[in-house]
Amino acid sequence: MGDHFEKGQRALLNEGEENEMDEFQTYSWKKVMWIYLSALNSAFALTRDHSLITDEQCIINRALRKTDLKVRCIKVQKIRYVWDNLEGQFQKIGSLEAWLTSAKIHLKFGSGLTKEEQDIRRLICGPNTIDVEITPIWKLLIKEVLNPFYIFQLFSVCLWFSEDYKEYAFAIIIMSVISIALTVYDLREQSVKLHRLVESHNSITVSVCGRKTGVQELESRFLVPGDLLILTGNKVKMPCDAILIDGSCVVDEGMLTGESIPVTKMPLPKMDSSVPWKMQSEGDYKRHILFCGTEVIQAKGASSGNVRAVVLQTGFNTAKGDLVRSILYPKPMNFKLYRDAIRFLLCLVGIATIGMIYTLCVYVRSRELPEEVVKKALDVITIAVPPALPAALTTGIIYAQRRLKKRGIFCISPQRINVCGQLNLVCFDKTGTLTRDGLDLWGVLPCSKNGFQEVHSFASGRALPWGPLCAAMASCHSLILIDGTIQGDPLDIKMFEATAWEMDISGADFHLKGVPAHAVVVKPCKTASQVPVEGIAILHQFPFSSTLQRMTVIVQEMGGDRLAFMKGAPERVASFCQPETVPTSFVSELQIYTTQGFRVIALAYKKLELDHHIMALMRDKVESDLIFLGLLILENRLKEETKPVLEELISARIRTVMITGDNLQTAITVARKSGMVSESQKIILIEANEMTGSSSASISWKLVEEKKHLGCGNQDNYINIKKEVPNNDREGSYHFALSGKSFQVISQHFSSLLPKILINGTIFARMSPGQKSSLVEEFQKLDYFVGMCGDGANDCGALKMAHVGISLSEQEASVASPFTSQTPNIECVPHLIKEGRAALVTSFCMFKYMALYSMIQYVGVLLLYWETNTLSNYQFLFQDLAITTLIGVTMNLNGAYPKLVPFRPAGRLISPPLLLSVVLNVLLSLSMHIVGFILVQRQPWYSVEMHSACPVKNDSISKLTIPTTVPEKLGNISAFTSFENTTIWFLGTINCIIVALIFSKGKPFRQPTYTNYIFVLVLIIQLGVCLFILFADIPELYRRLDLLCTPVLWRVYIVVMLSSNFIVSLIVEEAIIENQALWMIIKRCFGYQSKSQYRIWQRVLANDPSWPPLNQTSYSGMPSCGRGVSYSNPVFESNEEQL
């Protein structure tokens, strides 16, 4: 197809509007390509009057230039866009038009496409492939080597070779080669893994029905939007997104949702309506879509016998394509540490520039050779800007990643570990995350004309008596039988198993009027008694939808009636029942169980006429005038680890928020039991309702009453409301609870109230997957660092949206989450935060140390340049390799501190405490070096013509006055040797060890330094070796290191200067830099206040006596509830619609 493209002009595409891009790269240049349809003329006569290109409603035809039959297109992040001549902008191609109605889909695509239509669509939309090439090693190598960091290293190495500084140059080369090799290996492994994840997608054979050609086998890469797929057999992988138009399917969507629970897909009904098919479908339109990458476990044809589906989207436009794109183009982490690091490096470059000018002045005045002057000047850059600095910043992250791996927490985005250290809000899914996965059937509460009967407990072992309630439990589910095993939702399985019935599939010999072949049939087991029916055949399902909160089945009793059974949220089911059949104590009984944390499901039924064809029955006709049967009570217990983990997070002042699809009252109870909301805190229920007719959207605020059963509200769970209002409900003493419906209304009609609500919003129930993502995004807009922990079921979007996503599922969907825990409980969350804090502090420690080490060398070298001297290669090598490299490798080995403290480490490198620490230590080192440099020149034994000031017999310090020296001229001695050189080298080398000890932080974020045995041992050995060299009179050793022997007294002076520097530096670090109370006083004195949005709103609300507005109702037309957005902080946008 590439032959039909002509590379032409360049076009400017606003990617912020057309595609997911980060806020820093809104615009970019893209190559425009022309697609020529004239190339198809050889296949069939295509003219500008052809019927295929006269339909102006089709995006392909609107993109076609009729004069020369060509289409202008561009490609952005694997998605193809074509120029819409009518709209004057680029439009995404590769999917069916959104405006299509269900009737139009059935009419236009129900018989398939013609060969000509397929060819045109294939040419313009491109192949149906998700191509992720394995990046060649040479490309990865070039990309890594061209990193500015390695280019700077190459410059440094070349300079060192020219100065015969080979040893350290070779050491840097070896370290760089290892680093590059490991990075390339990791990138290659990720590329191979992703390629293997999608390669099977491109090699699937499918059956496609053409309008004139009939059914034929086709490779999936040739599929186009609008093709008619014929699904046959079981265990079929979907190669595209498709709309089911005939028959039903049971699908495993584990690849997308993270939970391998079979989902029943129903055909898109053919409705005479002008509304787009996504909007006219009652409930969730996704129940009609077979998503790419999912597996069709079972396909059942309707009367025609075939299961048919229309291709909706192909290639990277599909659900799987979107998942792969989110991995290929991850959300950019706007973390200030890395931007600050670049700024600090630029500051060091500025300091190096000053040093270069100083060097040029000194050496030009000394009439040195020009090439030597240039070398000395360039040397200053490699000293002031240490080449190992960027590598040193990542070592803490690498060690943290290893420690996390030992705890069963795997990370696919190591840079996010540092972000974990800044988390101050964590969102949790409820079911499977805070509570146990399995639901235990506690009992059933039957209903009769006189109200509720006694609870039937299944723990007693008694079978449930036969009746409509028993029949409902046996048949109102979406379970399927595969290879003799019952599969489906755990709730359905528990309910069905409680009846002790059996499941079977009707065979060819099964004949019952109205029952299709291969229907699911449930039968009482042989031991069951007093069951008047042989079995129940399930004729049709209206599957469960989280939007509708219910499911309905139509069944046929063998030799009995045709019935409809409904199961779902109690309040929803009750609304479809005849009012007289719902017990008057319904509200109070429901609350008795929901307040105890039980999950409650309601059941209802009705009789249907036998002469009605089941496919002709509309859902709204079936789901009306039902008879209420009773309540199914299931127990969903907290995981043992939940409460202590939440208590630990709350004590560390990390906000915890619950986002669940479950009942609001159950969510409130779990929040109470888990400690997310303490007993002393109040819960305020927020109810928001859409506009109805002439009335505006409304929002009301009511205080939830605990353990009393008064009237009922119109909300999803009939929560009791307290009438009196306490006076002490200020910030921190109350929490907001609301449903997904209310959240949606508030977002649309009360957007100015949304940030105020989110500041204390803790419980969000009945939230759809899209609403979960939106909520996480809204928290991010308030400048929270948001973590999301979920079990993978419906949490994919939120996991990707959060700063830190933690999946408790090991399904393929977890590949989109930065972190995956093998242990399926929330214990991983505090571990991750602790390791994140430790890694962040380690990065800061390492940064400070590397900056100080370079400044110490910089100061020492510039002082020696004054005397046109410098350190020798072996002296540099000892400092760079034996001291700094070993410290850099071992300083980061401290583990995370086991306790979470109620404050976070600084998130910025350029913060006052850190900058002050670096500046003060640089000044201390500078002072010490200058004092040493000046004092040594004023010693009575100092002479520039001598290479040793040691006495002939150095019996004791007391006998030392002006020593008798062995005069020897510098002719046979290195040009580097001088008393200044020796003094500066000892001061600088031992100071590097002292600084490492001072900057190696322990509590409160890392384990104490003494627990890092390797680091302490390295420091002791290094200090011991340095003191040995200082006090040992070994001429050969001094000659190798270009040192001069000095009197013992002077060596003691050196130790005294270093000890003084250590004591002052330690006092400064502990009494000023690490003094939290002092910095708080300074902040108050200068009136400093946090500029984070959530802090600003907290201060505003703390001074607002009218907040929260209890027992009030506001309307969208009121001035205080305007729709104006009151805050703005753009974050990454992503299309989560498909997941």
Coordinates of C-alpha atoms in Angstrom, one line a residue, residues 23-346:
E23 CA 0.9 19.5 28.4
F24 CA 4.5 20.5 27.3
Q25 CA 4.2 19.3 23.7
T26 CA 0.9 20.6 22.3
Y27 CA 2.0 21.2 18.8
S28 CA 4.3 19.2 16.5
W29 CA 5.0 18.9 12.8
K30 CA 3.6 15.8 11.0
K31 CA 4.2 14.6 7.5
V32 CA 1.2 14.7 5.1
M33 CA 0.7 11.7 2.8
W34 CA -1.6 11.5 -0.1
I35 CA -3.7 8.3 -0.8
Y36 CA -4.6 7.8 -4.4
L37 CA -7.9 6.0 -5.1
S38 CA -7.1 6.1 -8.8
A39 CA -4.8 3.1 -8.1
L40 CA -8.0 1.1 -7.7
N41 CA -9.2 1.9 -11.3
S42 CA -7.5 -1.2 -12.6
A43 CA -9.7 -3.3 -10.3
F44 CA -13.0 -1.7 -11.1
A45 CA -14.2 1.4 -12.9
L46 CA -14.1 4.1 -10.2
T47 CA -15.3 7.6 -11.2
R48 CA -16.2 10.7 -9.3
D49 CA -19.9 9.9 -9.9
H50 CA -19.6 6.3 -8.5
S51 CA -22.2 5.5 -5.9
L52 CA -19.5 4.6 -3.4
I53 CA -18.2 8.1 -3.3
T54 CA -21.4 10.2 -3.4
D55 CA -22.6 9.5 0.2
E56 CA -21.7 12.8 1.8
Q57 CA -22.4 11.5 5.3
C58 CA -19.5 9.1 5.3
I59 CA -16.2 10.4 6.6
I60 CA -14.3 8.6 3.8
N61 CA -16.4 10.5 1.1
R62 CA -16.0 13.8 3.0
A63 CA -12.2 13.3 3.0
L64 CA -12.1 12.5 -0.8
R65 CA -11.1 15.2 -3.2
K66 CA -13.5 14.5 -6.0
T67 CA -11.4 16.2 -8.7
D68 CA -8.5 13.8 -8.6
L69 CA -9.8 11.1 -6.3
K70 CA -7.2 11.4 -3.5
V71 CA -7.3 11.7 0.3
R72 CA -4.9 13.7 2.5
C73 CA -3.8 11.9 5.7
I74 CA -1.4 12.0 8.5
K75 CA -0.4 9.5 11.2
V76 CA -0.1 10.4 14.9
Q77 CA 1.0 7.9 17.5
K78 CA -0.1 4.9 15.3
I79 CA -3.5 6.5 14.6
R80 CA -4.4 7.6 11.0
Y81 CA -6.3 10.9 10.4
V82 CA -7.8 12.1 7.2
W83 CA -8.6 15.7 6.2
D84 CA -12.3 16.4 6.4
N85 CA -13.0 18.8 3.5
L86 CA -16.4 19.7 4.9
E87 CA -15.3 20.4 8.5
G88 CA -11.9 21.8 7.6
Q89 CA -10.0 19.6 10.1
F90 CA -8.4 16.2 10.5
Q91 CA -10.7 13.4 11.6
K92 CA -9.7 10.0 13.0
I93 CA -10.3 7.1 10.5
G94 CA -10.5 3.4 11.2
S95 CA -13.9 3.1 12.8
L96 CA -17.5 3.3 12.0
E97 CA -19.1 6.8 12.1
A98 CA -20.5 7.6 15.6
W99 CA -23.8 9.1 14.2
L100 CA -25.0 5.7 12.8
T101 CA -28.3 4.5 14.2
S102 CA -28.9 0.8 15.0
A103 CA -31.3 0.6 12.1
K104 CA -28.7 2.0 9.7
I105 CA -26.1 -0.4 11.0
H106 CA -28.4 -3.4 10.4
L107 CA -29.5 -2.1 7.0
K108 CA -26.1 -0.9 5.6
F109 CA -23.8 -3.6 7.0
G110 CA -26.2 -6.4 7.8
S111 CA -25.4 -8.1 4.5
G112 CA -21.7 -7.3 4.4
L113 CA -19.7 -5.0 2.1
T114 CA -19.1 -5.3 -1.6
K115 CA -15.6 -6.1 -2.9
E116 CA -15.3 -2.5 -4.1
E117 CA -16.2 -1.0 -0.7
Q118 CA -13.7 -3.3 1.1
D119 CA -10.9 -2.2 -1.3
I120 CA -11.6 1.5 -0.8
R121 CA -11.9 1.2 3.0
R122 CA -8.7 -1.0 3.2
L123 CA -6.7 1.6 1.2
I124 CA -7.9 4.6 3.3
C125 CA -8.2 3.0 6.8
G126 CA -5.1 0.9 6.6
P127 CA -4.5 -2.7 7.6
N128 CA -6.1 -4.2 10.7
T129 CA -2.8 -4.8 12.5
I130 CA -1.3 -3.8 15.9
D131 CA 2.3 -3.7 14.8
V132 CA 4.9 -3.3 17.5
E133 CA 8.2 -3.8 15.9
I134 CA 11.1 -5.2 17.9
T135 CA 13.5 -2.2 18.0
P136 CA 16.8 -3.3 16.5
I137 CA 19.7 -3.3 19.0
W138 CA 21.7 -0.8 16.9
K139 CA 18.9 1.7 17.1
L140 CA 18.6 1.4 20.8
L141 CA 22.4 1.6 21.1
I142 CA 22.6 4.8 19.0
K143 CA 19.7 6.4 20.9
E144 CA 21.3 5.6 24.2
V145 CA 24.8 6.7 23.2
L146 CA 23.5 10.0 21.9
N147 CA 22.1 10.8 25.3
P148 CA 23.7 14.2 26.4
F149 CA 25.0 12.5 29.5
Y150 CA 27.1 10.0 27.5
I151 CA 28.2 12.7 25.1
F152 CA 29.5 14.6 28.0
Q153 CA 31.3 11.5 29.3
L154 CA 32.8 11.0 25.8
F155 CA 34.1 14.5 25.9
S156 CA 35.5 13.9 29.4
V157 CA 37.2 10.6 28.5
C158 CA 38.8 12.2 25.4
L159 CA 40.2 15.0 27.5
W160 CA 41.5 12.6 30.2
F161 CA 43.3 10.5 27.5
S162 CA 45.0 13.6 26.2
E163 CA 46.2 14.3 29.7
D164 CA 47.3 10.6 30.2
Y165 CA 44.6 10.1 32.9
K166 CA 44.0 6.7 31.5
E167 CA 43.0 4.7 34.6
Y168 CA 39.9 6.7 35.5
A169 CA 39.1 7.1 31.8
F170 CA 39.1 3.3 31.4
A171 CA 37.0 3.0 34.6
I172 CA 34.4 5.5 33.3
I173 CA 34.4 3.6 29.9
I174 CA 33.8 0.3 31.6
M175 CA 31.0 1.7 33.8
S176 CA 29.4 3.4 30.9
V177 CA 29.5 0.3 28.7
I178 CA 27.9 -1.8 31.5
S179 CA 25.3 0.9 32.0
I180 CA 24.5 1.2 28.3
A181 CA 24.4 -2.6 27.9
L182 CA 22.0 -3.1 30.8
T183 CA 19.7 -0.2 29.5
V184 CA 19.7 -1.6 26.0
Y185 CA 19.0 -5.1 27.3
D186 CA 16.1 -3.9 29.4
L187 CA 14.6 -1.8 26.5
R188 CA 15.0 -4.8 24.1
E189 CA 13.3 -7.1 26.6
Q190 CA 10.4 -4.7 27.0
S191 CA 10.1 -4.4 23.2
V192 CA 10.2 -8.2 22.7
K193 CA 7.6 -8.7 25.5
L194 CA 5.2 -6.1 24.0
H195 CA 5.7 -7.6 20.5
R196 CA 4.8 -11.1 21.8
L197 CA 1.8 -9.7 23.5
V198 CA 0.3 -8.5 20.2
E199 CA 1.9 -10.7 17.5
S200 CA -0.9 -13.3 17.7
H201 CA -3.4 -10.6 17.0
N202 CA -2.2 -10.1 13.4
S203 CA -2.4 -13.8 12.4
I204 CA -6.0 -14.8 12.9
T205 CA -8.2 -16.3 10.2
V206 CA -11.8 -15.1 10.2
S207 CA -15.0 -15.7 8.3
V208 CA -16.3 -12.7 6.5
C209 CA -19.6 -12.4 4.7
G210 CA -19.6 -10.2 1.5
R211 CA -22.7 -8.8 -0.1
K212 CA -22.1 -10.5 -3.4
T213 CA -19.3 -13.0 -2.6
G214 CA -20.8 -14.8 0.3
V215 CA -18.9 -16.2 3.3
Q216 CA -15.1 -16.6 2.8
E217 CA -12.1 -17.1 4.9
L218 CA -9.8 -14.1 5.3
E219 CA -6.7 -13.0 7.2
S220 CA -7.7 -10.6 10.0
R221 CA -5.3 -8.0 8.8
F222 CA -7.5 -7.4 5.7
L223 CA -10.6 -6.5 7.9
V224 CA -12.1 -3.1 7.5
P225 CA -14.8 -1.2 9.5
G226 CA -18.2 -2.3 8.2
D227 CA -17.1 -5.9 7.4
L228 CA -19.6 -8.6 8.5
L229 CA -18.0 -11.2 10.7
I230 CA -19.4 -14.7 11.1
L231 CA -18.4 -16.2 14.4
T232 CA -18.3 -20.0 14.6
G233 CA -17.2 -22.3 17.3
N234 CA -15.8 -21.5 20.7
K235 CA -12.5 -20.1 22.0
V236 CA -12.2 -17.4 19.3
K237 CA -9.8 -14.4 19.8
M238 CA -11.4 -11.2 18.5
P239 CA -9.0 -9.5 16.0
C240 CA -11.0 -6.2 16.1
D241 CA -13.8 -4.4 17.9
A242 CA -17.2 -5.5 16.5
I243 CA -20.9 -4.8 17.2
L244 CA -22.9 -7.9 17.7
I245 CA -26.0 -7.8 15.5
D246 CA -27.3 -11.4 15.6
G247 CA -26.9 -14.1 18.2
S248 CA -25.3 -13.9 21.6
C249 CA -21.8 -14.5 22.9
V250 CA -20.1 -15.3 26.2
V251 CA -16.8 -13.4 26.3
D252 CA -13.7 -13.5 28.6
E253 CA -12.6 -9.8 28.9
G254 CA -9.8 -10.5 31.3
M255 CA -7.3 -8.9 29.0
L256 CA -9.1 -5.6 29.4
T257 CA -10.6 -5.7 32.8
G258 CA -8.1 -7.9 34.6
E259 CA -10.8 -10.2 35.8
S260 CA -11.6 -13.4 34.0
I261 CA -15.3 -13.5 34.6
P262 CA -17.4 -14.5 31.5
V263 CA -19.5 -11.6 30.2
T264 CA -22.6 -12.2 28.1
K265 CA -22.9 -10.0 25.0
M266 CA -26.3 -9.4 23.4
P267 CA -27.1 -8.3 19.9
L268 CA -27.8 -4.7 19.0
P269 CA -31.6 -4.3 18.7
K270 CA -32.9 -2.9 15.4
M271 CA -34.7 0.2 16.5
D272 CA -36.4 2.9 14.4
S273 CA -34.8 5.9 15.9
S274 CA -32.7 8.8 14.7
V275 CA -30.5 8.7 17.8
P276 CA -27.0 7.3 17.4
W277 CA -26.7 3.7 18.4
K278 CA -24.6 4.3 21.5
M279 CA -27.2 6.6 22.9
Q280 CA -30.3 4.7 22.0
S281 CA -29.1 1.5 23.6
E282 CA -30.7 1.2 27.0
G283 CA -28.0 0.9 29.6
D284 CA -24.4 0.3 28.7
Y285 CA -23.8 0.2 24.9
K286 CA -20.6 -1.9 25.6
R287 CA -22.8 -5.0 26.2
H288 CA -23.2 -5.1 22.4
I289 CA -19.4 -4.8 21.6
L290 CA -17.0 -7.6 21.2
F291 CA -13.7 -6.0 22.1
C292 CA -10.4 -6.7 20.4
G293 CA -8.1 -9.1 22.3
T294 CA -11.0 -10.7 24.2
E295 CA -11.9 -14.3 23.8
V296 CA -15.3 -15.5 22.7
I297 CA -15.8 -18.5 24.9
Q298 CA -19.2 -19.4 23.5
A299 CA -21.2 -18.2 20.5
K300 CA -24.9 -19.0 20.2
G301 CA -26.8 -18.2 17.0
A302 CA -30.4 -17.0 17.0
S303 CA -33.0 -18.2 14.5
S304 CA -30.7 -17.7 11.5
G305 CA -28.2 -20.0 13.1
N306 CA -25.2 -17.7 12.6
V307 CA -23.6 -15.3 15.1
R308 CA -23.0 -12.1 13.1
A309 CA -21.0 -9.0 14.1
V310 CA -20.1 -5.8 12.2
V311 CA -16.5 -4.6 12.5
L312 CA -16.6 -1.4 14.5
Q313 CA -12.9 -0.5 14.8
T314 CA -9.6 -1.8 13.5
G315 CA -5.9 -1.7 14.3
F316 CA -4.8 0.8 17.0
N317 CA -8.3 2.3 17.2
T318 CA -9.5 -0.8 19.0
A319 CA -9.6 -1.4 22.8
K320 CA -6.5 -3.6 22.6
G321 CA -4.8 -1.0 20.4
D322 CA -5.6 1.7 22.9
L323 CA -4.0 -0.4 25.7
V324 CA -0.9 -1.0 23.6
R325 CA -0.7 2.7 22.7
S326 CA -0.8 3.6 26.4
I327 CA 2.3 1.5 26.8
L328 CA 4.1 2.8 23.7
Y329 CA 3.3 6.4 24.6
P330 CA 3.1 6.5 28.4
K331 CA 1.7 9.4 30.4
P332 CA 4.7 11.7 30.9
M333 CA 5.6 12.1 34.5
N334 CA 5.8 15.8 35.3
F335 CA 8.0 15.3 38.4
K336 CA 9.9 18.4 39.5
L337 CA 13.0 16.4 40.7
Y338 CA 14.2 15.8 37.2
R339 CA 13.6 19.3 36.0
D340 CA 15.4 20.7 39.0
A341 CA 18.3 18.3 38.4
I342 CA 18.7 19.9 34.9
R343 CA 18.6 23.4 36.4
F344 CA 21.1 22.5 39.0
L345 CA 23.4 21.0 36.4
L346 CA 23.1 24.3 34.4

